């Protein structure tokens, strides 16, 4: 049997931080079936800053029962067409921002979309897992410690 010693094990659910967006902790569902990570966002609008296109949005960082939002701004990477879980094509604004998981931090691409009908406000896709050298054990949850985002701010 092959083993992969260079990979970090994560569970089906993990706490992550997005320090550049001012988000200390958000619960993420790990979804190896999704290519790109996604973040529940509303009031998405683009604007110009120093000759570049940026996006301003409300990130929904609470749960369905404890709703919390934070207004965020990030450089717009692109607007991409994504096939949603229900099979419909959507145009989504895409950002790239540092993500903290446990004691590690790396850049992750997120599409901004409405996830209000979904249980989890953030989904970590397989590209983020590959870039972070992560492997998922679906029988586990919360393997990594809660993120300490102030170390990476």
PDB file of C-alpha atoms in Angstrom, residues 30-150:
ATOM      1  CA  UNK A  30     -14.258  19.931   2.112  1.00  0.00           C
ATOM      2  CA  UNK A  31     -15.468  18.902  -1.341  1.00  0.00           C
ATOM      3  CA  UNK A  32     -13.022  17.012  -3.529  1.00  0.00           C
ATOM      4  CA  UNK A  33     -15.704  16.912  -6.237  1.00  0.00           C
ATOM      5  CA  UNK A  34     -15.517  20.687  -6.684  1.00  0.00           C
ATOM      6  CA  UNK A  35     -12.598  22.098  -8.627  1.00  0.00           C
ATOM      7  CA  UNK A  36     -12.647  25.639  -7.219  1.00  0.00           C
ATOM      8  CA  UNK A  37     -13.381  26.768  -3.682  1.00  0.00           C
ATOM      9  CA  UNK A  38     -16.401  29.002  -3.156  1.00  0.00           C
ATOM     10  CA  UNK A  39     -17.502  31.567  -0.610  1.00  0.00           C
ATOM     11  CA  UNK A  40     -21.051  32.703   0.156  1.00  0.00           C
ATOM     12  CA  UNK A  41     -21.224  36.340  -0.908  1.00  0.00           C
ATOM     13  CA  UNK A  42     -23.871  38.939  -1.691  1.00  0.00           C
ATOM     14  CA  UNK A  43     -23.979  42.575  -2.822  1.00  0.00           C
ATOM     15  CA  UNK A  44     -21.115  41.886  -5.227  1.00  0.00           C
ATOM     16  CA  UNK A  45     -19.943  44.940  -7.135  1.00  0.00           C
ATOM     17  CA  UNK A  46     -16.811  45.726  -9.105  1.00  0.00           C
ATOM     18  CA  UNK A  47     -14.851  48.972  -8.886  1.00  0.00           C
ATOM     19  CA  UNK A  48     -11.548  50.422 -10.092  1.00  0.00           C
ATOM     20  CA  UNK A  49      -8.545  50.919  -7.819  1.00  0.00           C
ATOM     21  CA  UNK A  50      -5.162  52.046  -9.163  1.00  0.00           C
ATOM     22  CA  UNK A  51      -6.138  51.035 -12.686  1.00  0.00           C
ATOM     23  CA  UNK A  52      -7.163  47.496 -11.687  1.00  0.00           C
ATOM     24  CA  UNK A  53     -10.572  45.895 -11.229  1.00  0.00           C
ATOM     25  CA  UNK A  54     -11.502  45.011  -7.669  1.00  0.00           C
ATOM     26  CA  UNK A  55     -14.630  43.498  -6.174  1.00  0.00           C
ATOM     27  CA  UNK A  56     -16.498  44.543  -3.022  1.00  0.00           C
ATOM     28  CA  UNK A  57     -18.881  42.061  -1.418  1.00  0.00           C
ATOM     29  CA  UNK A  58     -20.538  40.964   1.805  1.00  0.00           C
ATOM     30  CA  UNK A  59     -19.026  37.662   2.942  1.00  0.00           C
ATOM     31  CA  UNK A  60     -21.473  35.565   4.935  1.00  0.00           C
ATOM     32  CA  UNK A  61     -19.313  34.024   7.636  1.00  0.00           C
ATOM     33  CA  UNK A  62     -21.883  32.827  10.154  1.00  0.00           C
ATOM     34  CA  UNK A  63     -24.232  29.886  10.032  1.00  0.00           C
ATOM     35  CA  UNK A  64     -27.823  29.807   8.804  1.00  0.00           C
ATOM     36  CA  UNK A  65     -29.000  30.194  12.407  1.00  0.00           C
ATOM     37  CA  UNK A  66     -26.355  32.779  13.442  1.00  0.00           C
ATOM     38  CA  UNK A  67     -26.036  35.020  10.428  1.00  0.00           C
ATOM     39  CA  UNK A  68     -22.975  37.291  10.302  1.00  0.00           C
ATOM     40  CA  UNK A  69     -21.564  39.246   7.398  1.00  0.00           C
ATOM     41  CA  UNK A  70     -18.375  41.162   6.787  1.00  0.00           C
ATOM     42  CA  UNK A  71     -17.823  43.623   3.967  1.00  0.00           C
ATOM     43  CA  UNK A  72     -14.701  42.640   2.048  1.00  0.00           C
ATOM     44  CA  UNK A  73     -12.661  43.910  -0.886  1.00  0.00           C
ATOM     45  CA  UNK A  74     -10.309  41.905  -3.087  1.00  0.00           C
ATOM     46  CA  UNK A  75      -8.587  42.112  -6.433  1.00  0.00           C
ATOM     47  CA  UNK A  76     -10.752  40.514  -9.132  1.00  0.00           C
ATOM     48  CA  UNK A  77      -8.886  37.653 -10.804  1.00  0.00           C
ATOM     49  CA  UNK A  78     -11.554  36.938 -13.422  1.00  0.00           C
ATOM     50  CA  UNK A  79     -15.218  36.307 -14.014  1.00  0.00           C
ATOM     51  CA  UNK A  80     -15.545  32.633 -14.872  1.00  0.00           C
ATOM     52  CA  UNK A  81     -18.341  30.387 -15.983  1.00  0.00           C
ATOM     53  CA  UNK A  82     -18.942  27.627 -13.448  1.00  0.00           C
ATOM     54  CA  UNK A  83     -21.354  24.708 -13.538  1.00  0.00           C
ATOM     55  CA  UNK A  84     -23.118  24.737 -10.154  1.00  0.00           C
ATOM     56  CA  UNK A  85     -24.054  21.630  -8.201  1.00  0.00           C
ATOM     57  CA  UNK A  86     -27.522  21.710  -9.768  1.00  0.00           C
ATOM     58  CA  UNK A  87     -25.991  21.704 -13.277  1.00  0.00           C
ATOM     59  CA  UNK A  88     -26.668  25.337 -14.224  1.00  0.00           C
ATOM     60  CA  UNK A  89     -23.955  27.538 -15.717  1.00  0.00           C
ATOM     61  CA  UNK A  90     -23.267  30.661 -13.667  1.00  0.00           C
ATOM     62  CA  UNK A  91     -20.893  33.573 -14.105  1.00  0.00           C
ATOM     63  CA  UNK A  92     -18.948  34.051 -10.882  1.00  0.00           C
ATOM     64  CA  UNK A  93     -16.493  36.672  -9.720  1.00  0.00           C
ATOM     65  CA  UNK A  94     -13.216  35.023  -8.740  1.00  0.00           C
ATOM     66  CA  UNK A  95     -10.692  36.243  -6.164  1.00  0.00           C
ATOM     67  CA  UNK A  96      -7.411  34.865  -4.833  1.00  0.00           C
ATOM     68  CA  UNK A  97      -6.682  35.346  -1.143  1.00  0.00           C
ATOM     69  CA  UNK A  98      -4.539  33.727   1.572  1.00  0.00           C
ATOM     70  CA  UNK A  99      -6.250  30.911   3.475  1.00  0.00           C
ATOM     71  CA  UNK A 100      -5.088  29.671   6.873  1.00  0.00           C
ATOM     72  CA  UNK A 101      -5.670  26.053   7.870  1.00  0.00           C
ATOM     73  CA  UNK A 102      -4.044  24.897  11.084  1.00  0.00           C
ATOM     74  CA  UNK A 103      -0.552  26.393  11.125  1.00  0.00           C
ATOM     75  CA  UNK A 104      -0.286  26.780   7.327  1.00  0.00           C
ATOM     76  CA  UNK A 105      -1.201  29.578   4.913  1.00  0.00           C
ATOM     77  CA  UNK A 106      -1.350  29.613   1.089  1.00  0.00           C
ATOM     78  CA  UNK A 107      -3.155  31.442  -1.726  1.00  0.00           C
ATOM     79  CA  UNK A 108      -6.522  29.979  -2.701  1.00  0.00           C
ATOM     80  CA  UNK A 109      -8.861  30.936  -5.517  1.00  0.00           C
ATOM     81  CA  UNK A 110     -12.505  31.443  -4.522  1.00  0.00           C
ATOM     82  CA  UNK A 111     -15.591  32.033  -6.603  1.00  0.00           C
ATOM     83  CA  UNK A 112     -18.149  34.320  -4.981  1.00  0.00           C
ATOM     84  CA  UNK A 113     -21.663  32.929  -5.102  1.00  0.00           C
ATOM     85  CA  UNK A 114     -24.934  32.713  -3.214  1.00  0.00           C
ATOM     86  CA  UNK A 115     -24.843  29.674  -0.928  1.00  0.00           C
ATOM     87  CA  UNK A 116     -27.776  30.709   1.302  1.00  0.00           C
ATOM     88  CA  UNK A 117     -29.598  27.435   0.684  1.00  0.00           C
ATOM     89  CA  UNK A 118     -26.435  25.468   1.538  1.00  0.00           C
ATOM     90  CA  UNK A 119     -25.507  24.381   5.047  1.00  0.00           C
ATOM     91  CA  UNK A 120     -21.885  25.560   4.786  1.00  0.00           C
ATOM     92  CA  UNK A 121     -20.924  29.098   3.797  1.00  0.00           C
ATOM     93  CA  UNK A 122     -17.585  28.033   2.375  1.00  0.00           C
ATOM     94  CA  UNK A 123     -16.566  25.094   0.264  1.00  0.00           C
ATOM     95  CA  UNK A 124     -12.920  24.043  -0.165  1.00  0.00           C
ATOM     96  CA  UNK A 125     -12.387  22.490  -3.587  1.00  0.00           C
ATOM     97  CA  UNK A 126      -9.752  20.080  -4.860  1.00  0.00           C
ATOM     98  CA  UNK A 127      -7.461  22.776  -6.322  1.00  0.00           C
ATOM     99  CA  UNK A 128      -6.992  24.273  -2.839  1.00  0.00           C
ATOM    100  CA  UNK A 129      -6.351  20.774  -1.488  1.00  0.00           C
ATOM    101  CA  UNK A 130      -3.726  20.071  -4.153  1.00  0.00           C
ATOM    102  CA  UNK A 131      -2.016  23.450  -3.675  1.00  0.00           C
ATOM    103  CA  UNK A 132      -1.978  22.922   0.098  1.00  0.00           C
ATOM    104  CA  UNK A 133      -0.716  19.306  -0.131  1.00  0.00           C
ATOM    105  CA  UNK A 134      -3.804  18.063   1.702  1.00  0.00           C
ATOM    106  CA  UNK A 135      -5.481  14.689   1.776  1.00  0.00           C
ATOM    107  CA  UNK A 136      -8.969  14.196   3.162  1.00  0.00           C
ATOM    108  CA  UNK A 137     -10.065  11.476   5.513  1.00  0.00           C
ATOM    109  CA  UNK A 138     -13.865  11.644   5.156  1.00  0.00           C
ATOM    110  CA  UNK A 139     -14.356   9.745   8.388  1.00  0.00           C
ATOM    111  CA  UNK A 140     -12.819  12.588  10.398  1.00  0.00           C
ATOM    112  CA  UNK A 141     -13.820  16.152  11.223  1.00  0.00           C
ATOM    113  CA  UNK A 142     -11.825  19.058  12.614  1.00  0.00           C
ATOM    114  CA  UNK A 143      -8.421  17.360  12.434  1.00  0.00           C
ATOM    115  CA  UNK A 144      -6.525  20.667  12.341  1.00  0.00           C
ATOM    116  CA  UNK A 145      -6.485  23.265  15.111  1.00  0.00           C
ATOM    117  CA  UNK A 146      -8.571  26.410  14.657  1.00  0.00           C
ATOM    118  CA  UNK A 147      -6.582  28.939  12.611  1.00  0.00           C
ATOM    119  CA  UNK A 148      -4.538  31.687  14.245  1.00  0.00           C
ATOM    120  CA  UNK A 149      -4.913  34.290  11.503  1.00  0.00           C
ATOM    121  CA  UNK A 150      -3.043  37.063  13.346  1.00  0.00           C
TER     122      UNK A 150
END
